[in-house]
Structure formats: structure tokens, C-alpha cells
Coordinates of C-alpha atoms and ligand atoms in Angstrom, one line a residue:
X720 CA -21.1 -191.3 -46.2
X721 CA -24.0 -192.7 -44.2
X722 CA -23.3 -190.3 -41.5
X723 CA -23.4 -187.4 -44.0
X724 CA -26.8 -188.6 -45.3
X725 CA -28.0 -188.8 -41.8
X726 CA -27.1 -185.2 -41.1
X727 CA -29.0 -184.0 -44.1
X728 CA -32.0 -185.9 -43.0
X729 CA -31.5 -184.6 -39.5
X730 CA -31.4 -181.0 -40.9
X731 CA -34.6 -181.5 -42.7
X732 CA -36.2 -182.9 -39.5
X733 CA -34.9 -180.0 -37.6
X734 CA -36.5 -177.5 -40.0
X735 CA -39.8 -179.4 -40.0
X736 CA -39.9 -179.5 -36.2
X737 CA -39.0 -175.9 -35.9
X738 CA -41.6 -174.7 -38.4
X739 CA -44.3 -176.8 -36.8
X740 CA -43.5 -175.3 -33.4
X741 CA -43.5 -171.8 -34.9
X742 CA -47.0 -172.3 -36.3
X743 CA -48.4 -172.6 -32.8
X744 CA -46.9 -169.4 -31.6
X745 CA -48.9 -166.3 -31.2
X746 CA -47.1 -164.2 -28.5
X747 CA -43.8 -162.3 -28.7
X748 CA -42.6 -164.0 -25.5
X749 CA -43.1 -167.5 -27.0
X750 CA -41.5 -166.3 -30.2
X751 CA -38.4 -165.2 -28.3
X752 CA -38.3 -168.5 -26.6
X753 CA -38.6 -170.3 -30.0
X754 CA -35.7 -168.3 -31.3
X755 CA -33.5 -169.3 -28.4
X756 CA -34.4 -173.0 -28.9
X757 CA -34.2 -173.2 -32.7
X758 CA -31.6 -170.6 -33.6
X759 CA -29.7 -170.0 -30.4
X760 CA -26.1 -171.0 -29.8
X761 CA -26.9 -174.5 -28.5
X762 CA -29.8 -175.1 -31.0
X763 CA -29.7 -178.2 -33.1
X764 CA -28.8 -176.3 -36.4
X765 CA -25.8 -174.8 -34.6
X766 CA -24.8 -178.2 -33.4
X767 CA -24.7 -179.4 -37.0
X768 CA -22.4 -176.6 -37.9
X769 CA -20.0 -177.7 -35.2
X770 CA -20.0 -181.2 -36.5
X771 CA -19.1 -180.4 -40.1
X772 CA -15.3 -180.1 -39.6
X773 CA -15.3 -183.7 -38.4
X774 CA -17.0 -184.9 -41.6
X775 CA -15.4 -186.2 -44.8
X776 CA -13.7 -183.4 -46.7
X777 CA -15.8 -183.8 -49.9
X778 CA -19.1 -183.6 -48.1
X779 CA -18.3 -180.6 -46.0
X780 CA -19.4 -178.0 -48.6
X781 CA -22.7 -179.8 -49.2
X782 CA -23.5 -180.1 -45.6
X783 CA -22.4 -176.5 -44.9
X784 CA -24.7 -175.3 -47.6
X785 CA -27.6 -177.3 -46.5
X786 CA -27.2 -176.2 -42.9
X787 CA -27.0 -172.6 -44.0
X788 CA -30.2 -173.0 -46.1
X789 CA -32.0 -174.4 -43.1
X790 CA -30.7 -171.6 -40.8
X791 CA -31.7 -168.9 -43.2
X792 CA -35.1 -170.4 -43.8
X793 CA -35.7 -170.5 -40.0
X794 CA -34.6 -166.9 -39.7
X795 CA -36.9 -165.9 -42.5
X796 CA -39.9 -167.5 -40.9
X797 CA -38.9 -166.0 -37.6
X798 CA -39.0 -162.5 -39.0
X799 CA -42.3 -163.2 -40.7
X800 CA -43.8 -164.5 -37.5
X801 CA -42.6 -161.5 -35.6
X802 CA -44.1 -159.1 -38.1
X803 CA -47.4 -161.0 -37.9
X804 CA -47.5 -161.0 -34.1
X805 CA -46.8 -157.3 -34.0
X806 CA -49.5 -156.5 -36.5
X807 CA -52.0 -158.7 -34.6
X808 CA -51.1 -156.9 -31.3
X809 CA -51.7 -153.5 -32.9
X810 CA -55.0 -154.5 -34.5
X811 CA -56.0 -155.9 -31.1
X812 CA -55.2 -152.8 -29.2
X813 CA -57.1 -150.6 -31.7
X814 CA -60.2 -152.8 -31.9
X815 CA -60.3 -154.2 -28.3
X816 CA -58.9 -151.5 -26.1
X817 CA -61.0 -148.3 -25.9
X818 CA -59.4 -144.9 -26.4
X819 CA -60.9 -142.6 -23.8
X820 CA -61.3 -139.3 -25.7
X821 CA -63.0 -137.7 -22.8
X822 CA -59.8 -137.3 -20.8
X823 CA -58.8 -133.6 -20.7
X824 CA -55.8 -132.7 -22.8
X825 CA -52.7 -131.2 -21.4
X826 CA -53.1 -127.4 -21.4
X827 CA -50.1 -125.4 -22.6
X828 CA -48.7 -123.1 -19.8
X829 CA -50.0 -119.6 -20.5
X830 CA -47.9 -116.6 -19.7
X831 CA -49.5 -113.3 -18.6
X832 CA -48.6 -109.7 -18.4
X833 CA -46.8 -108.6 -15.3
X834 CA -48.9 -106.8 -12.8
X835 CA -46.9 -103.6 -13.3
X836 CA -47.5 -103.8 -17.1
X837 CA -51.2 -104.3 -16.5
X838 CA -51.5 -101.2 -14.4
X839 CA -49.4 -99.2 -16.9
X840 CA -51.7 -100.3 -19.7
X841 CA -54.8 -99.4 -17.7
X842 CA -53.4 -95.9 -17.1
X843 CA -52.4 -95.5 -20.8
X844 CA -56.0 -96.4 -21.7
X845 CA -57.6 -93.9 -19.4
X846 CA -55.2 -91.1 -20.3
X847 CA -55.5 -91.8 -24.0
X848 CA -59.2 -91.2 -23.7
X849 CA -58.3 -87.9 -22.1
X850 CA -56.1 -87.0 -25.1
X851 CA -52.6 -87.9 -23.8
X852 CA -50.1 -89.7 -26.1
X853 CA -47.3 -92.0 -24.9
X854 CA -43.9 -90.6 -25.3
X855 CA -40.9 -92.8 -24.4
X856 CA -37.5 -91.6 -23.4
X857 CA -34.3 -93.1 -22.2
X858 CA -33.5 -94.7 -18.9
X859 CA -29.8 -93.8 -19.0
X860 CA -29.8 -90.1 -18.7
X861 CA -27.4 -87.2 -18.5
X862 CA -27.1 -85.1 -15.4
X863 CA -28.2 -82.2 -17.6
X864 CA -31.6 -83.6 -18.5
X865 CA -32.3 -85.4 -15.2
X866 CA -31.4 -82.3 -13.1
X867 CA -30.0 -79.1 -14.7
X868 CA -32.7 -78.5 -17.3
X869 CA -35.3 -79.3 -14.7
X870 CA -34.1 -76.3 -12.7
X871 CA -32.1 -78.4 -10.2
X872 CA -28.5 -77.0 -10.4
X873 CA -25.5 -78.9 -9.2
X874 CA -25.0 -78.6 -5.5
X875 CA -28.5 -77.3 -5.0
X876 CA -30.0 -79.0 -1.9
X877 CA -33.0 -80.1 -3.9
X878 CA -30.8 -82.8 -5.4
X879 CA -31.1 -84.6 -2.1
X880 CA -34.7 -85.4 -3.0
X881 CA -33.3 -88.1 -5.3
X882 CA -30.7 -90.7 -4.3
X883 CA -28.9 -91.2 -7.6
X884 CA -27.1 -94.1 -9.3
X885 CA -24.1 -92.5 -10.9
X886 CA -22.0 -94.3 -13.6
X887 CA -18.2 -94.2 -14.1
X888 CA -18.9 -91.9 -17.1
X889 CA -19.0 -88.3 -15.9
X890 CA -22.5 -86.8 -16.1
X891 CA -24.2 -90.1 -17.1
X892 CA -26.7 -91.5 -14.6
X893 CA -29.7 -93.7 -14.4
X894 CA -32.8 -91.5 -14.4
X895 CA -34.2 -90.9 -11.0
X896 CA -37.6 -89.9 -12.4
X897 CA -39.4 -89.7 -15.7
X898 CA -39.3 -85.9 -15.6
X899 CA -36.3 -85.5 -17.9
X900 CA -38.6 -86.9 -20.6
X901 CA -40.5 -83.6 -20.4
X902 CA -37.4 -81.8 -21.7
X903 CA -36.8 -84.3 -24.5
X904 CA -40.5 -84.0 -25.6
X905 CA -40.5 -80.2 -25.4
X906 CA -37.3 -80.1 -27.5
X907 CA -39.0 -82.2 -30.1
X908 CA -42.3 -80.4 -30.2
X909 CA -41.7 -76.7 -29.3
X910 CA -43.4 -74.4 -30.1
X911 CA -46.3 -76.7 -30.7
X912 CA -48.5 -77.7 -27.8
X913 CA -48.0 -81.1 -26.2
X914 CA -50.2 -83.4 -24.2
X915 CA -48.2 -86.5 -23.4
X916 CA -47.5 -89.1 -20.8
X917 CA -44.0 -90.4 -20.2
X918 CA -44.0 -93.9 -18.7
X919 CA -41.1 -96.1 -17.7
X920 CA -38.6 -97.4 -15.2
X921 CA -36.7 -95.1 -12.8
X922 CA -33.9 -95.9 -10.5
X923 CA -33.0 -94.8 -7.0
X924 CA -30.1 -95.7 -4.8
X925 CA -32.2 -96.4 -1.8
X926 CA -32.4 -98.7 1.2
X927 CA -35.1 -101.2 0.2
X928 CA -38.0 -101.8 2.5
X929 CA -41.8 -102.5 2.1
X930 CA -42.3 -99.2 0.4
X931 CA -38.9 -98.5 -1.2
X932 CA -37.4 -100.2 -4.2
X933 CA -34.3 -99.3 -6.2
X934 CA -36.3 -99.5 -9.4
X935 CA -39.9 -98.7 -10.1
X936 CA -42.2 -97.4 -12.8
X937 CA -43.4 -93.9 -13.0
X938 CA -45.8 -92.1 -15.3
X939 CA -45.3 -88.4 -15.9
X940 CA -48.0 -86.2 -17.5
X941 CA -47.2 -83.1 -19.3
X942 CA -49.4 -80.6 -21.0
X943 CA -48.0 -77.4 -22.5
X944 CA -50.0 -74.9 -24.5
X945 CA -51.6 -71.5 -24.3
X946 CA -53.8 -70.6 -21.4
X947 CA -53.3 -73.8 -19.5
X948 CA -54.2 -73.1 -15.8
X949 CA -54.0 -74.8 -12.5
X950 CA -57.7 -75.5 -12.9
X951 CA -56.9 -77.7 -15.9
X952 CA -54.3 -79.5 -13.8
X953 CA -56.8 -80.1 -11.0
X954 CA -59.7 -81.1 -13.3
X955 CA -57.5 -83.5 -15.3
X956 CA -56.0 -85.2 -12.2
X957 CA -59.4 -85.6 -10.5
X958 CA -60.9 -87.1 -13.5
X959 CA -58.0 -89.5 -13.9
X960 CA -58.3 -90.7 -10.3
X961 CA -62.0 -91.2 -10.7
X962 CA -61.6 -93.2 -13.8
X963 CA -58.8 -95.3 -12.2
X964 CA -60.3 -95.9 -8.8
X965 CA -64.0 -95.2 -9.2
X966 CA -66.2 -92.2 -9.3
X967 CA -66.8 -92.0 -5.6
X968 CA -63.2 -91.4 -4.7
X969 CA -62.4 -88.1 -3.1
X970 CA -59.2 -86.3 -3.7
X971 CA -57.4 -83.2 -2.2
X972 CA -54.4 -81.1 -3.3
X973 CA -51.7 -80.2 -0.7
X974 CA -49.1 -77.5 -1.3
X975 CA -45.7 -79.0 -1.9
X976 CA -42.3 -78.3 -3.4
X977 CA -40.7 -79.5 -6.6
X978 CA -37.9 -77.5 -8.4
X979 CA -39.5 -77.9 -11.8
X980 CA -43.0 -76.7 -11.0
X981 CA -44.4 -73.5 -9.4
X982 CA -46.7 -73.7 -7.7
X983 CA -46.3 -77.4 -6.7
X984 CA -48.7 -79.7 -5.0
X985 CA -49.3 -83.3 -4.1
X986 CA -52.5 -85.1 -4.6
X987 CA -54.0 -87.4 -2.0
X988 CA -57.0 -89.6 -2.3
X989 CA -59.3 -90.8 0.5
X990 CA -57.9 -94.0 1.7
X991 CA -59.7 -96.8 -0.2
X992 CA -59.0 -99.3 2.5
X993 CA -60.8 -97.5 5.3
X994 CA -62.8 -94.8 3.4
X995 CA -60.9 -92.1 5.3
X996 CA -61.5 -93.4 8.8
X997 CA -57.8 -94.1 9.3
X998 CA -56.1 -97.5 9.1
X999 CA -52.6 -99.0 8.7
X1000 CA -52.7 -98.5 4.9
X1001 CA -52.9 -94.7 5.3
X1002 CA -51.0 -94.6 8.6
X1003 CA -54.1 -93.4 10.4
X1004 CA -54.4 -90.2 8.3
X1005 CA -57.3 -91.3 6.2
X1006 CA -55.5 -90.1 3.1
X1007 CA -53.1 -91.7 0.6
X1008 CA -50.5 -89.6 -1.3
X1009 CA -50.6 -90.7 -5.0
X1010 CA -48.8 -88.1 -7.0
X1011 CA -46.7 -84.9 -7.3
X1012 CA -47.8 -82.1 -9.6
X1013 CA -47.7 -78.5 -10.4
X1014 CA -47.5 -75.8 -13.1
X1015 CA -44.4 -76.2 -15.2
X1016 CA -41.7 -73.7 -13.9
X1017 CA -41.0 -70.9 -16.3
X1018 CA -37.3 -71.8 -16.4
X1019 CA -38.2 -75.4 -17.4
X1020 CA -40.5 -74.0 -20.2
X1021 CA -37.7 -71.9 -21.4
X1022 CA -35.2 -74.8 -21.2
X1023 CA -37.7 -76.8 -23.3
X1024 CA -37.9 -74.1 -26.0
X1025 CA -41.1 -72.3 -25.0
X1026 CA -41.6 -68.7 -24.3
X1027 CA -43.0 -68.6 -20.7
X1028 CA -44.7 -65.3 -21.5
X1029 CA -46.9 -67.0 -24.1
X1030 CA -47.0 -70.6 -22.9
X1031 CA -47.9 -72.4 -19.7
X1032 CA -48.3 -76.0 -18.7
X1033 CA -48.9 -78.5 -16.0
X1034 CA -47.0 -81.6 -15.1
X1035 CA -47.6 -84.5 -12.7
X1036 CA -45.7 -87.6 -11.8
X1037 CA -46.9 -90.8 -10.1
X1038 CA -45.3 -94.1 -9.1
X1039 CA -47.4 -96.8 -10.7
X1040 CA -46.3 -99.7 -8.5
X1041 CA -47.9 -97.7 -5.7
X1042 CA -51.1 -97.6 -7.7
X1043 CA -51.0 -101.4 -8.2
X1044 CA -50.4 -101.8 -4.5
X1045 CA -53.5 -99.8 -3.7
X1046 CA -55.7 -101.5 -6.3
X1047 CA -54.7 -105.1 -5.4
X1048 CA -53.8 -104.7 -1.7
X1049 CA -50.1 -105.6 -2.2
X1050 CA -48.3 -104.7 1.0
X1051 CA -44.6 -104.9 -0.1
X1052 CA -43.2 -103.2 -3.2
X1053 CA -40.3 -105.6 -3.3
X1054 CA -42.6 -108.3 -4.6
X1055 CA -42.8 -106.6 -7.9
X1056 CA -39.3 -107.3 -9.1
X1057 CA -38.4 -110.3 -6.9
X1058 CA -39.7 -112.5 -9.8
X1059 CA -41.5 -114.9 -7.5
X1060 CA -44.0 -116.7 -9.8
X1061 CA -46.3 -117.4 -6.9
X1062 CA -46.8 -113.6 -6.5
X1063 CA -47.0 -112.8 -10.2
X1064 CA -49.5 -115.6 -10.9
X1065 CA -52.2 -113.9 -8.8
X1066 CA -52.7 -111.1 -11.2
Ligands
DAH1192 N1 -40.4 -86.2 -10.6 C1 -41.0 -86.2 -9.3 C2 -40.4 -87.4 -8.5 O1 -40.0 -88.3 -9.1 C3 -42.5 -86.4 -9.4 C4 -43.1 -85.2 -10.0 C5 -43.6 -84.2 -9.1 C6 -43.3 -85.1 -11.3 C7 -44.2 -83.1 -9.7 C8 -43.9 -83.9 -11.9 C9 -44.3 -83.0 -11.0 O2 -44.0 -83.8 -13.2 O3 -44.9 -81.9 -11.5 O4 -40.3 -87.3 -7.3

């Protein structure tokens, strides 16, 4: 009986001691230490629990209850103290530690338009000012549109001008140039006049090197109407080149051959790297070839639904990656689609 009383007193003393110790604590480290000492496995309260079974049967519930009350009480105070310490730490960090608002924020990564798209858009802008509308047509073409209707019959040697990607489907190919768009557009608009540009990706089964890729963008120009002359072709192209490269740029037309135009020509411009003196960019010639062009062949006009006796037109086609290369001094066309961010970031 005496022993029982003692234990109750001891429990009270334990509680008092613990709470007094807790009062002095103001850091979380000390608090954790306190918890180990007063509520841990070998703490005094826990020892009391261990001793209960050895006590007189009648007293065990009373002692157990008391020990529980003390333990719960200590736990409650522990939680309260923890809350208090955390609050104090927060208040301290807000009031004492300065927040440096002058540090630069983290900028979001910004994307950009691909160099090829930038050039295409610049060309759209210039040609839009000159009255040309964008007309889009498919990249997967039929042999008929890519060749036949453009006056390039099967087995004609002119087909060798384009190394073609064929598909397993008979007569279905990847377009080798944007010219088939001419026929699509003429079919849609004939007999109304058209003044359009046909931009987009074309595909060629070629050995790749610094100036050859298996895919690249072209822009085709087409104007069909009454009384359109070679003079219109020349004036339009010269104006375009001046707006694209600067008013001082000199151009020249050289006779050439394309099955879908007659007469046909190629336009060169004075080398912008050496001003025509001759350098590696222009292979010493002083001139850079930039596009093919000509008066739309009567057969093509007819295939498009126009009467060649009443209508005439001009067409031109240029590779726009080549234009980008000239404008920015890019020396390898394979950079465009290699997807190397270090290259693309520069533009
Ligand atoms: N389609 C030709 C090619 O890819 C380029 C071309 C030349 C287009 C003359 C034309 C043109 O419209 O008149 O090689």
C-alpha cells in the first residue's frame, strides 16, 4: 500500500519535473531531447508502467490510470511546445531574415520560330505586298500531278531532274517540288486569274551533302491571267529579290530548261558575300543561282483548265533554305533539319 502511494507521488514528481524542464526549452533540438528523456522508452513514466504488474491487484487500475494521465499530459504539453517553437521560428525568419527581392527571377524558357519558318514568313510578307496569296497543297502527291500534268510524261528523260521517293502504292509519291500545286490551284480557280505562292516541304531521294538535303522548303510563284508577259515575270522577280536582299542587289536571267515553262530561265543574283568579285560562296563566278522560272507552258495551262490562246502566265520556284543560307551565312544545309538546338538558337 505504501509502495502504491509512493508511486503516485513519484508520478506527480515526474510530471512536475518534466513540465519544469519543458518551460526552459526554446529550440526544436532541445525539445526532441526532452521527448526522449521524459517520454522515451526508458523514461521514468515508462518505468512506472513496467512496475505496475508487480503491484497489488487492487491498486493496478488506479496506478495505470494515473500513469496514463501523466503520460497524456506530457504529450499534450510536448505538442503545444512544438507548435509554439515552430511559430516562433517562422516569425523570426520573417522579421529577422531579409528577403532579397532584387534577385532576378527565373525566366521561363522561350521557344522561337525555326529559321526556315522565319524566312518563309519574310517571303510571304514581301509577296503579299506584291499581291500574292498563299495556297497550300499536299506533300504526298500523285505521279500525275507531280509529273504528267506538268508536261513530264513517264519515261521522259526530264524525270531524271528529280530523284523521287516512291511509295508502295502505285503512282503515289512524295512531291519533289511545289510545282504540282500549280495544277491544283488552276483546277480550283480556272478560268479566273490567279496570283499565288505555293510554299512547303518537298522531298528528294538524294545523297546528302553541304548543299543537298532529302527534304527542304520551296516557294512556287504562279500568276495566270490575260496579257501576262515575260516582262511581268522579270519585273516581279527583280522586285522580290530587291525587297528580300536589299535594293542594291543586281540580278540576271539565264536561259534554262524546265518541262513546265517555255521559255525557261534561271535567276542569279550578284554574290552578296563578295559583291561579284568571286569567292567560295559563289564558286568564283560572282553570281548565285536563286530560282528557276519561266512562262507557263501552254500544255500546263491547258491541263490546268485555261485556254492557252487566251491566257498566259509565269511561274517561278525557289528553295527557301538556300535563301536562309545566303542571308545568314549558313554553310551546310543539313543543319536545318538536324535539330541541333545550338544551331537553331542562333536565329
Ligand atoms: N519545280 C522546279 C524544281 O523544283 C523549280 C521551278 C523552276 C519551278 C521553274 C517553276 C519554274 O515554277 O517555272 O526544280
